[in-house]
Amino acid sequence: MEFSGGKRKKLRLADDQRNACYPHSLQFYLQPPSGNVSLTEFETLAIDRVKLLKSVENLGLSYMKGTEQYQSKLEAELRKLKFSYRESLEDEYEPRRKDHISHFILRLAYCQSEDLRRWFIQQEMDLLRFRFSILPKDKIQSFLKDSHLQFEAISDEEKTVREQDIIASSSTFGGAQLDPESVYKIPFAEALDLFRGRKVYLENGFAYVPHKDIVAIILNEFRTKLSKALALTARSLPAVQSDERLQPLLNHLSHSYTGQDYSTQGNAGKISLDQIDSLSTKSFPPCMRQLHKALRENHHLRHGGRMQYGLFLKGIGLTLEQALQFWKQEFIRGNMDPDKFDKGYSYNIRHSYGKEGKRTDYTPYSCMKIILTNTPGQGDYHGCPFRHSDPELLRQKLQAYKIPPAGISQILDLVKGTHYQVACQKFFEMTHNVDDCGFSLSHPNQFFFESQRILSGGKDIKKDSVQPETPQPRPSVQRSKDSSSTLDSLSSALDMDLEELEELLQ
Amino acid sequence: MEAFDPAELPELLKLYYRRLFPYGQYYRWLNYGGVVKNYFQHREFSFTLKDDIYIRYQSFNNQSDLEKEMQKMNPYKIDIGAVYSHRPNQHNTVKLGAFQAQEKELVFDIDMTDYDDVRRCCSSADICSKCWTLMTMAIHIIDRALKEDFGFKHRLWVYSGRRGVHCWVCDESVRKLSSAVRSGIVEYLSLVKGGQDVKKKVHLSEKIHPFVSVFLNDPSPVRDELQQGFQRQSNSPQRWETLKNTINKYQKNNKNDKCGLWLEWEIMLQYCFPRLDINVSKGINHLLKSPFSVHPKTGRISVPIDLQKVDQFDPFTVPTISSICHELDVISTKEEKENGTESDTKHRTRDYKRTSLAPFVKVFEQFLENLDKSRKGELLKKSDLQKDF
């Protein structure tokens, strides 16, 4: 693929040609895309697909795959992000092209480690499964043929002869009748997962696979091919990474937070200091709740905790003056000398509000950042309790927060599966008495905002600058010619890490 | 039959490898028509020599090379391994990681000791005609599945020399199968699961897969054998009836896992169904005892089993190395008396034909004929496709 720096060059094809390029709403991504794409589009495509795959993950955890809710929510997400999903829609060229290119871009970002690969393959498989499940019957055969899979549907006579055997072999048939659906004849070695458990009828080296089971096989094929492709991609990655236009984006993509950044403009001054204690039990996410408690008990917090909690407070609306007062009051209770506070700690607080040094207005940490970076050590209270607490300790904490035992088990199961943010969502649902929190948690300030919304009866809390899901350009930072907004916010996050290192007081 | 004395092995083996081992047919087998270059040359053999010296990564250039080496080393035991990416005897010269096992026949090993929990007549290395029935049943069951379910055409069953049988599946596509698929095949064929600590080892789900039901419904001798075999173990036909009736009664009153729909069949199958060792089958680089190898403890030759006559196969009548060597001696002495000359080389190569080894080599030759026929068929198909006349 070629990357152009300036204006977008779009290939203009005649309608027929466009449809021929992408004859189906889904594909196995066997061929890489060709043509040109601008850097901006490159970035947008990548981010949109990351959002899509994260939704796929989230929905898969919140709902049983294949249920009505799951299907409709996933379809809504696909529509919102303008990806292809349905075969029958008109003029699907753009969404399909988007789907094609974005997949290949993400291969570059997600081939780099075993964990990333596993995650990417899992979500892509779930996405494919969904799309295949809504494919109309008459389109299936042509899709399979176009994808070079040698699955031939057997004739009705052949089916009747073997009917009893097929029914007896397949676990997907309840009754004694074979559905009028197709049965496919494939070489037995391609139905490994089915025949090893004797879940399919074998005859003369072929497996007679009912339509319902063919999906598992197709997905397996897909997984094998994608796995190999990712391994190959990883090998050619150094060449791609040497392109400095792409390198920062690819490196950050797998860790990127793609939602609101909860900067302060809208909220400033809405909270008073005496509200904080009660807010901490009502609307704070567990990570901040435990930081607040530790601060109150010890009259002190270490650097990591001060950063994580301090920026969160800024995000919920604490002004600089309030922040200074808040921290000073508490530290003095711990017998700190007020002068020492002014000399050492207040500079930092002003710095994090963008009033010192580089004057970067630091944004509160996202869940991703809290989970992945700066692991807490002995004597630290920051981090994500679902990620960083020992399961037994976490259980005790949840019990202290009055979560019912069934809820605790659910949460612990999610934690075991490393779905920390979903576990926190569950926590939200339990503490706010709702079945479905209605959002996909990715930021502590989001937790707070949503909580306040529910507690105030659903009225939208006034936010002046409600920012859309895609990152906006930041006027305060110089934009280089080819960089984009995400790169800016990502690089400021990067800067913050460096700043932290510099300013490590302890 | 001449008694076998392991102490005589060195001498007996010398004679065996010089005049009786069927090198021609053996090479014909492993060369597979010479279609793939270096297929034979990249095959690993391992030898176990006197005093338990074990050497791996043996490989040979051609039939005569094989003959010379075997006669020189006089191996007590010969194993066949995989076809590798390079000549195994040069594997040390190959770059690390580049020396890979690529193809091998799909093999199964059914061993009588695996049935120890249900054998009452013998244990461990012993066998008797009673428990050999279990082996016969195993061959029927597995062979039918390999042939009819998987479509495997070239299956060589070999008596291991003491207490079990091996099966070598030699179809071209099968030799290329991955380890995962091989494991899957063993799983498909396995009904009896669980080791010493598992009491009930057979679990049938509500729906019975054709693989299993074929035996339960088969009106052929196989099923009668199964039932008879079970009854023999239980010592009484009445016990079987009583067991069935009791279970039926219990099932009507009580529904739990221990008394599923198929309990009586499960019990029977636990007694009678073949038990496979997955480790033998799944590894492409696994080494298995070669056909026509000698068993160092019993002296019996690992002979091919005629599938048409498997029910009549009697392991106690399989020739031992001492018996065939003795037969050869007798014949040679007779000839010398008659012709006044020593047997010449021409006779030597056909010497096995004059011993009890002959019928077994014939079975092997039939197997090779079938392989040849298949190969010709494939080549014809390919050349037709390419329009190569």
Short mmCIF file of N, CA, C and O in Angstrom, two decimals, chain B residues 276-388:
data_model
loop_
_atom_site.label_atom_id
_atom_site.label_comp_id
_atom_site.label_asym_id
_atom_site.label_seq_id
_atom_site.Cartn_x
_atom_site.Cartn_y
_atom_site.Cartn_z
N LEU B 276 -6.44 -47.86 22.98
CA LEU B 276 -5.32 -47.38 22.18
C LEU B 276 -4.43 -46.47 23.00
O LEU B 276 -4.91 -45.72 23.85
N ASP B 277 -3.14 -46.53 22.70
CA ASP B 277 -2.19 -45.62 23.35
C ASP B 277 -1.99 -44.42 22.43
O ASP B 277 -1.41 -44.55 21.35
N ILE B 278 -2.49 -43.25 22.87
CA ILE B 278 -2.48 -42.09 21.97
C ILE B 278 -1.06 -41.64 21.64
O ILE B 278 -0.79 -41.14 20.56
N ASN B 279 -0.13 -41.86 22.55
CA ASN B 279 1.22 -41.37 22.30
C ASN B 279 1.89 -42.05 21.12
O ASN B 279 2.72 -41.45 20.44
N VAL B 280 1.52 -43.30 20.90
CA VAL B 280 2.11 -44.03 19.78
C VAL B 280 1.65 -43.41 18.46
O VAL B 280 2.43 -43.30 17.52
N SER B 281 0.39 -43.01 18.42
CA SER B 281 -0.19 -42.58 17.14
C SER B 281 0.03 -41.12 16.81
O SER B 281 0.07 -40.75 15.65
N LYS B 282 0.14 -40.28 17.85
CA LYS B 282 0.08 -38.85 17.51
C LYS B 282 1.40 -38.28 17.02
O LYS B 282 1.41 -37.36 16.20
N GLY B 283 2.53 -38.83 17.49
CA GLY B 283 3.80 -38.23 17.11
C GLY B 283 4.27 -38.67 15.74
O GLY B 283 4.34 -39.86 15.45
N ILE B 284 4.61 -37.69 14.90
CA ILE B 284 5.10 -38.04 13.58
C ILE B 284 6.49 -38.69 13.69
O ILE B 284 6.87 -39.54 12.90
N ASN B 285 7.25 -38.33 14.70
CA ASN B 285 8.60 -38.87 14.81
C ASN B 285 8.67 -40.11 15.69
O ASN B 285 9.75 -40.57 16.02
N HIS B 286 7.51 -40.66 16.05
CA HIS B 286 7.50 -41.83 16.93
C HIS B 286 8.12 -43.04 16.23
O HIS B 286 7.89 -43.28 15.05
N LEU B 287 8.89 -43.80 16.98
CA LEU B 287 9.53 -44.99 16.42
C LEU B 287 8.75 -46.22 16.84
O LEU B 287 8.48 -46.41 18.02
N LEU B 288 8.38 -47.07 15.89
CA LEU B 288 7.61 -48.27 16.19
C LEU B 288 8.32 -49.50 15.64
O LEU B 288 8.96 -49.44 14.58
N LYS B 289 8.18 -50.59 16.35
CA LYS B 289 8.81 -51.85 15.95
C LYS B 289 8.47 -52.20 14.51
O LYS B 289 7.33 -52.13 14.09
N SER B 290 9.50 -52.61 13.80
CA SER B 290 9.33 -52.88 12.38
C SER B 290 8.70 -54.26 12.16
O SER B 290 8.97 -55.21 12.90
N PRO B 291 7.85 -54.39 11.12
CA PRO B 291 7.42 -55.73 10.72
C PRO B 291 8.64 -56.59 10.40
O PRO B 291 9.67 -56.08 9.94
N PHE B 292 8.53 -57.87 10.66
CA PHE B 292 9.62 -58.84 10.44
C PHE B 292 10.80 -58.64 11.39
O PHE B 292 11.86 -59.25 11.20
N SER B 293 10.59 -57.81 12.40
CA SER B 293 11.59 -57.73 13.46
C SER B 293 11.36 -58.91 14.39
O SER B 293 10.27 -59.48 14.42
N VAL B 294 12.37 -59.27 15.13
CA VAL B 294 12.24 -60.42 16.04
C VAL B 294 11.96 -59.91 17.44
O VAL B 294 12.52 -58.90 17.86
N HIS B 295 11.12 -60.63 18.20
CA HIS B 295 10.91 -60.23 19.58
C HIS B 295 11.97 -60.89 20.45
O HIS B 295 11.99 -62.12 20.55
N PRO B 296 12.83 -60.10 21.09
CA PRO B 296 13.98 -60.68 21.79
C PRO B 296 13.59 -61.61 22.94
O PRO B 296 14.37 -62.44 23.34
N LYS B 297 12.40 -61.47 23.50
CA LYS B 297 12.04 -62.31 24.64
C LYS B 297 11.31 -63.58 24.23
O LYS B 297 11.48 -64.63 24.84
N THR B 298 10.47 -63.47 23.21
CA THR B 298 9.71 -64.67 22.81
C THR B 298 10.29 -65.32 21.58
O THR B 298 9.94 -66.46 21.26
N GLY B 299 11.13 -64.58 20.86
CA GLY B 299 11.69 -65.12 19.63
C GLY B 299 10.73 -65.09 18.45
O GLY B 299 11.10 -65.43 17.33
N ARG B 300 9.52 -64.65 18.69
CA ARG B 300 8.56 -64.65 17.58
C ARG B 300 8.84 -63.52 16.60
O ARG B 300 9.27 -62.44 16.99
N ILE B 301 8.55 -63.80 15.34
CA ILE B 301 8.73 -62.78 14.31
C ILE B 301 7.47 -61.91 14.26
O ILE B 301 6.35 -62.42 14.41
N SER B 302 7.66 -60.62 14.08
CA SER B 302 6.51 -59.72 13.93
C SER B 302 5.96 -59.88 12.53
O SER B 302 6.41 -59.24 11.59
N VAL B 303 4.96 -60.73 12.41
CA VAL B 303 4.47 -61.06 11.08
C VAL B 303 3.19 -60.31 10.75
O VAL B 303 2.38 -60.01 11.63
N PRO B 304 2.97 -60.03 9.48
CA PRO B 304 1.71 -59.41 9.07
C PRO B 304 0.56 -60.38 9.30
O PRO B 304 0.73 -61.60 9.20
N ILE B 305 -0.61 -59.82 9.61
CA ILE B 305 -1.81 -60.61 9.85
C ILE B 305 -2.71 -60.52 8.64
O ILE B 305 -2.97 -59.42 8.13
N ASP B 306 -3.20 -61.67 8.18
CA ASP B 306 -4.11 -61.70 7.04
C ASP B 306 -5.50 -61.27 7.51
O ASP B 306 -6.14 -61.99 8.29
N LEU B 307 -5.95 -60.12 7.03
CA LEU B 307 -7.24 -59.59 7.48
C LEU B 307 -8.41 -60.52 7.14
O LEU B 307 -9.39 -60.57 7.87
N GLN B 308 -8.27 -61.26 6.05
CA GLN B 308 -9.37 -62.16 5.68
C GLN B 308 -9.50 -63.29 6.68
O GLN B 308 -10.56 -63.88 6.81
N LYS B 309 -8.40 -63.61 7.36
CA LYS B 309 -8.42 -64.75 8.27
C LYS B 309 -8.10 -64.35 9.70
O LYS B 309 -7.54 -65.14 10.48
N VAL B 310 -8.46 -63.13 10.08
CA VAL B 310 -8.02 -62.63 11.38
C VAL B 310 -8.61 -63.44 12.54
O VAL B 310 -7.98 -63.59 13.58
N ASP B 311 -9.83 -64.00 12.32
CA ASP B 311 -10.43 -64.75 13.43
C ASP B 311 -9.68 -66.04 13.71
O ASP B 311 -9.74 -66.58 14.81
N GLN B 312 -8.98 -66.53 12.67
CA GLN B 312 -8.24 -67.77 12.87
C GLN B 312 -6.81 -67.54 13.32
O GLN B 312 -6.06 -68.48 13.57
N PHE B 313 -6.40 -66.28 13.39
CA PHE B 313 -5.01 -66.02 13.74
C PHE B 313 -4.71 -66.48 15.16
O PHE B 313 -5.40 -66.13 16.11
N ASP B 314 -3.66 -67.27 15.30
CA ASP B 314 -3.31 -67.77 16.62
C ASP B 314 -1.87 -67.36 16.93
O ASP B 314 -0.94 -67.84 16.28
N PRO B 315 -1.68 -66.46 17.90
CA PRO B 315 -0.33 -65.97 18.17
C PRO B 315 0.62 -67.09 18.58
O PRO B 315 1.83 -66.95 18.43
N PHE B 316 0.08 -68.19 19.08
CA PHE B 316 0.96 -69.27 19.55
C PHE B 316 1.53 -70.10 18.42
O PHE B 316 2.42 -70.91 18.62
N THR B 317 0.99 -69.89 17.22
CA THR B 317 1.54 -70.64 16.09
C THR B 317 2.41 -69.76 15.20
O THR B 317 2.86 -70.19 14.15
N VAL B 318 2.64 -68.54 15.63
CA VAL B 318 3.52 -67.67 14.84
C VAL B 318 4.95 -68.21 14.93
O VAL B 318 5.41 -68.54 16.03
N PRO B 319 5.63 -68.31 13.82
CA PRO B 319 6.98 -68.89 13.86
C PRO B 319 7.95 -68.07 14.72
O PRO B 319 7.90 -66.86 14.75
N THR B 320 8.82 -68.78 15.40
CA THR B 320 9.89 -68.12 16.12
C THR B 320 11.14 -68.18 15.27
O THR B 320 11.23 -68.96 14.33
N ILE B 321 12.10 -67.38 15.63
CA ILE B 321 13.32 -67.33 14.84
C ILE B 321 14.05 -68.67 14.91
O ILE B 321 14.62 -69.14 13.92
N SER B 322 13.98 -69.30 16.05
CA SER B 322 14.65 -70.60 16.15
C SER B 322 13.97 -71.63 15.28
O SER B 322 14.62 -72.44 14.62
N SER B 323 12.65 -71.58 15.23
CA SER B 323 11.96 -72.60 14.44
C SER B 323 12.25 -72.43 12.96
O SER B 323 12.52 -73.41 12.26
N ILE B 324 12.25 -71.19 12.47
CA ILE B 324 12.48 -71.06 11.03
C ILE B 324 13.95 -71.31 10.69
O ILE B 324 14.26 -71.84 9.63
N CYS B 325 14.83 -70.95 11.61
CA CYS B 325 16.23 -71.26 11.34
C CYS B 325 16.43 -72.77 11.31
O CYS B 325 17.18 -73.30 10.46
N HIS B 326 15.76 -73.41 12.22
CA HIS B 326 15.85 -74.86 12.23
C HIS B 326 15.33 -75.45 10.94
O HIS B 326 15.93 -76.34 10.32
N GLU B 327 14.18 -74.94 10.49
CA GLU B 327 13.59 -75.43 9.24
C GLU B 327 14.58 -75.26 8.10
O GLU B 327 14.75 -76.14 7.25
N LEU B 328 15.23 -74.08 8.11
CA LEU B 328 16.17 -73.80 7.03
C LEU B 328 17.33 -74.79 7.06
O LEU B 328 17.76 -75.31 6.02
N ASP B 329 17.81 -75.06 8.27
CA ASP B 329 18.92 -76.01 8.41
C ASP B 329 18.55 -77.36 7.83
O ASP B 329 19.30 -77.96 7.06
N VAL B 330 17.37 -77.79 8.23
CA VAL B 330 16.91 -79.10 7.77
C VAL B 330 16.87 -79.15 6.25
O VAL B 330 17.35 -80.09 5.62
N ILE B 331 16.31 -78.11 5.64
CA ILE B 331 16.19 -78.08 4.18
C ILE B 331 17.55 -78.06 3.53
O ILE B 331 17.83 -78.79 2.58
N SER B 332 18.44 -77.21 4.04
CA SER B 332 19.77 -77.08 3.44
C SER B 332 20.53 -78.39 3.50
O SER B 332 21.15 -78.81 2.52
N THR B 333 20.45 -79.04 4.67
CA THR B 333 21.15 -80.32 4.81
C THR B 333 20.61 -81.32 3.82
O THR B 333 21.36 -82.04 3.16
N LYS B 334 19.28 -81.30 3.68
CA LYS B 334 18.66 -82.22 2.72
C LYS B 334 19.17 -81.95 1.31
O LYS B 334 19.54 -82.85 0.58
N GLU B 335 19.19 -80.69 0.94
CA GLU B 335 19.63 -80.32 -0.40
C GLU B 335 21.07 -80.73 -0.65
O GLU B 335 21.41 -81.25 -1.70
N GLU B 336 21.86 -80.44 0.36
CA GLU B 336 23.28 -80.82 0.21
C GLU B 336 23.40 -82.29 -0.07
O GLU B 336 24.14 -82.74 -0.94
N LYS B 337 22.60 -83.05 0.71
CA LYS B 337 22.65 -84.50 0.50
C LYS B 337 22.24 -84.82 -0.91
O LYS B 337 22.84 -85.67 -1.57
N GLU B 338 21.17 -84.13 -1.39
CA GLU B 338 20.64 -84.48 -2.72
C GLU B 338 21.51 -83.97 -3.84
O GLU B 338 21.80 -84.68 -4.79
N ASN B 339 21.93 -82.68 -3.74
CA ASN B 339 22.66 -82.10 -4.86
C ASN B 339 24.16 -82.12 -4.68
O ASN B 339 24.89 -81.87 -5.61
N GLY B 340 24.57 -82.32 -3.46
CA GLY B 340 26.01 -82.35 -3.19
C GLY B 340 26.64 -80.97 -3.21
O GLY B 340 27.86 -80.83 -3.17
N THR B 341 25.85 -79.95 -3.35
CA THR B 341 26.45 -78.61 -3.31
C THR B 341 25.80 -77.78 -2.21
O THR B 341 24.70 -78.09 -1.76
N GLU B 342 26.46 -76.73 -1.83
CA GLU B 342 25.83 -75.82 -0.85
C GLU B 342 24.84 -74.92 -1.57
O GLU B 342 25.00 -74.64 -2.75
N SER B 343 23.88 -74.47 -0.87
CA SER B 343 22.88 -73.59 -1.51
C SER B 343 23.59 -72.36 -2.05
O SER B 343 24.45 -71.78 -1.40
N ASP B 344 23.25 -72.01 -3.27
CA ASP B 344 23.90 -70.83 -3.83
C ASP B 344 23.06 -69.59 -3.57
O ASP B 344 21.97 -69.65 -3.04
N THR B 345 23.62 -68.47 -4.03
CA THR B 345 23.00 -67.17 -3.74
C THR B 345 21.56 -67.11 -4.27
O THR B 345 20.67 -66.55 -3.63
N LYS B 346 21.34 -67.69 -5.43
CA LYS B 346 20.01 -67.61 -6.01
C LYS B 346 18.99 -68.23 -5.06
O LYS B 346 17.92 -67.68 -4.85
N HIS B 347 19.36 -69.34 -4.49
CA HIS B 347 18.44 -69.98 -3.56
C HIS B 347 18.26 -69.15 -2.30
O HIS B 347 17.19 -69.10 -1.75
N ARG B 348 19.39 -68.54 -1.90
CA ARG B 348 19.34 -67.82 -0.64
C ARG B 348 18.24 -66.78 -0.61
O ARG B 348 17.52 -66.64 0.35
N THR B 349 18.09 -66.04 -1.71
CA THR B 349 17.12 -64.96 -1.66
C THR B 349 15.69 -65.49 -1.58
O THR B 349 14.78 -64.75 -1.25
N ARG B 350 15.47 -66.71 -1.90
CA ARG B 350 14.12 -67.23 -1.79
C ARG B 350 13.98 -68.22 -0.64
O ARG B 350 13.02 -68.96 -0.58
N ASP B 351 14.94 -68.16 0.26
CA ASP B 351 14.95 -69.16 1.33
C ASP B 351 13.74 -69.08 2.24
O ASP B 351 13.24 -70.09 2.71
N TYR B 352 13.28 -67.87 2.47
CA TYR B 352 12.16 -67.75 3.39
C TYR B 352 10.97 -68.57 2.88
O TYR B 352 10.14 -69.02 3.66
N LYS B 353 10.91 -68.72 1.57
CA LYS B 353 9.76 -69.42 0.99
C LYS B 353 9.67 -70.86 1.44
O LYS B 353 8.61 -71.47 1.39
N ARG B 354 10.80 -71.39 1.87
CA ARG B 354 10.77 -72.80 2.26
C ARG B 354 10.51 -72.97 3.74
O ARG B 354 10.58 -74.07 4.27
N THR B 355 10.22 -71.87 4.40
CA THR B 355 9.97 -71.98 5.84
C THR B 355 8.56 -71.52 6.13
O THR B 355 7.83 -71.06 5.25
N SER B 356 8.20 -71.62 7.44
CA SER B 356 6.85 -71.21 7.83
C SER B 356 6.65 -69.71 7.74
O SER B 356 5.56 -69.19 8.00
N LEU B 357 7.72 -68.99 7.37
CA LEU B 357 7.60 -67.55 7.22
C LEU B 357 6.85 -67.21 5.92
O LEU B 357 6.27 -66.14 5.78
N ALA B 358 6.89 -68.17 4.99
CA ALA B 358 6.37 -67.92 3.63
C ALA B 358 4.96 -67.33 3.57
O ALA B 358 4.75 -66.30 2.91
N PRO B 359 3.99 -67.96 4.22
CA PRO B 359 2.63 -67.41 4.10
C PRO B 359 2.52 -65.96 4.58
O PRO B 359 1.75 -65.17 4.04
N PHE B 360 3.33 -65.61 5.58
CA PHE B 360 3.25 -64.25 6.09
C PHE B 360 3.85 -63.25 5.11
O PHE B 360 3.37 -62.13 4.96
N VAL B 361 4.91 -63.67 4.44
CA VAL B 361 5.48 -62.79 3.42
C VAL B 361 4.49 -62.61 2.26
O VAL B 361 4.41 -61.55 1.66
N LYS B 362 3.73 -63.66 2.02
CA LYS B 362 2.73 -63.57 0.96
C LYS B 362 1.68 -62.50 1.30
O LYS B 362 1.28 -61.72 0.44
N VAL B 363 1.27 -62.51 2.55
CA VAL B 363 0.31 -61.49 2.99
C VAL B 363 0.90 -60.11 2.75
O VAL B 363 0.23 -59.20 2.25
N PHE B 364 2.17 -59.98 3.09
CA PHE B 364 2.85 -58.70 2.92
C PHE B 364 2.89 -58.32 1.45
O PHE B 364 2.65 -57.18 1.07
N GLU B 365 3.14 -59.30 0.59
CA GLU B 365 3.21 -59.02 -0.84
C GLU B 365 1.87 -58.57 -1.39
O GLU B 365 1.80 -57.68 -2.24
N GLN B 366 0.82 -59.16 -0.90
CA GLN B 366 -0.51 -58.75 -1.31
C GLN B 366 -0.74 -57.29 -0.97
O GLN B 366 -1.26 -56.50 -1.77
N PHE B 367 -0.33 -56.94 0.22
CA PHE B 367 -0.42 -55.56 0.68
C PHE B 367 0.36 -54.65 -0.26
O PHE B 367 -0.11 -53.57 -0.65
N LEU B 368 1.55 -55.07 -0.66
CA LEU B 368 2.38 -54.25 -1.55
C LEU B 368 1.75 -54.13 -2.94
O LEU B 368 1.82 -53.08 -3.57
N GLU B 369 1.13 -55.22 -3.40
CA GLU B 369 0.43 -55.18 -4.68
C GLU B 369 -0.62 -54.09 -4.68
O GLU B 369 -0.74 -53.31 -5.63
N ASN B 370 -1.38 -54.06 -3.59
CA ASN B 370 -2.44 -53.06 -3.50
C ASN B 370 -1.88 -51.65 -3.52
O ASN B 370 -2.43 -50.75 -4.15
N LEU B 371 -0.76 -51.48 -2.84
CA LEU B 371 -0.13 -50.15 -2.84
C LEU B 371 0.29 -49.77 -4.26
O LEU B 371 0.05 -48.66 -4.71
N ASP B 372 0.88 -50.72 -4.95
CA ASP B 372 1.32 -50.46 -6.32
C ASP B 372 0.16 -50.08 -7.21
O ASP B 372 0.23 -49.13 -7.99
N LYS B 373 -0.92 -50.85 -7.08
CA LYS B 373 -2.09 -50.59 -7.91
C LYS B 373 -2.61 -49.19 -7.68
O LYS B 373 -2.90 -48.45 -8.61
N SER B 374 -2.70 -48.83 -6.41
CA SER B 374 -3.18 -47.48 -6.08
C SER B 374 -2.29 -46.43 -6.69
O SER B 374 -2.76 -45.47 -7.28
N ARG B 375 -1.00 -46.64 -6.58
CA ARG B 375 -0.05 -45.66 -7.07
C ARG B 375 -0.19 -45.49 -8.57
O ARG B 375 -0.24 -44.38 -9.06
N LYS B 376 -0.32 -46.61 -9.26
CA LYS B 376 -0.48 -46.52 -10.71
C LYS B 376 -1.73 -45.75 -11.03
O LYS B 376 -1.75 -44.91 -11.92
N GLY B 377 -2.80 -46.06 -10.28
CA GLY B 377 -4.06 -45.37 -10.50
C GLY B 377 -3.91 -43.87 -10.33
O GLY B 377 -4.39 -43.08 -11.15
N GLU B 378 -3.20 -43.46 -9.29
CA GLU B 378 -3.01 -42.04 -9.03
C GLU B 378 -2.21 -41.39 -10.15
O GLU B 378 -2.54 -40.30 -10.62
N LEU B 379 -1.14 -42.08 -10.56
CA LEU B 379 -0.29 -41.50 -11.60
C LEU B 379 -1.08 -41.32 -12.89
O LEU B 379 -0.97 -40.30 -13.55
N LEU B 380 -1.90 -42.31 -13.19
CA LEU B 380 -2.72 -42.23 -14.40
C LEU B 380 -3.65 -41.03 -14.32
O LEU B 380 -3.78 -40.26 -15.26
N LYS B 381 -4.26 -40.91 -13.15
CA LYS B 381 -5.19 -39.79 -12.96
C LYS B 381 -4.48 -38.47 -13.19
O LYS B 381 -4.95 -37.59 -13.87
N LYS B 382 -3.28 -38.38 -12.59
CA LYS B 382 -2.55 -37.12 -12.68
C LYS B 382 -2.15 -36.83 -14.11
O LYS B 382 -2.29 -35.71 -14.59
N SER B 383 -1.68 -37.86 -14.80
CA SER B 383 -1.21 -37.61 -16.17
C SER B 383 -2.39 -37.32 -17.08
O SER B 383 -2.27 -36.54 -18.02
N ASP B 384 -3.54 -37.90 -16.76
CA ASP B 384 -4.73 -37.58 -17.55
C ASP B 384 -5.08 -36.12 -17.39
O ASP B 384 -5.42 -35.44 -18.34
N LEU B 385 -4.99 -35.67 -16.14
CA LEU B 385 -5.32 -34.28 -15.87
C LEU B 385 -4.39 -33.35 -16.63
O LEU B 385 -4.79 -32.30 -17.11
N GLN B 386 -3.11 -33.77 -16.67
CA GLN B 386 -2.15 -32.90 -17.35
C GLN B 386 -2.15 -33.12 -18.84
O GLN B 386 -1.36 -32.52 -19.56
N LYS B 387 -3.00 -34.06 -19.25
CA LYS B 387 -3.08 -34.40 -20.67
C LYS B 387 -1.72 -34.86 -21.20
O LYS B 387 -1.27 -34.46 -22.25
N ASP B 388 -1.11 -35.68 -20.39
CA ASP B 388 0.23 -36.19 -20.68
C ASP B 388 0.12 -37.57 -21.26
O ASP B 388 -0.08 -38.53 -20.53
#
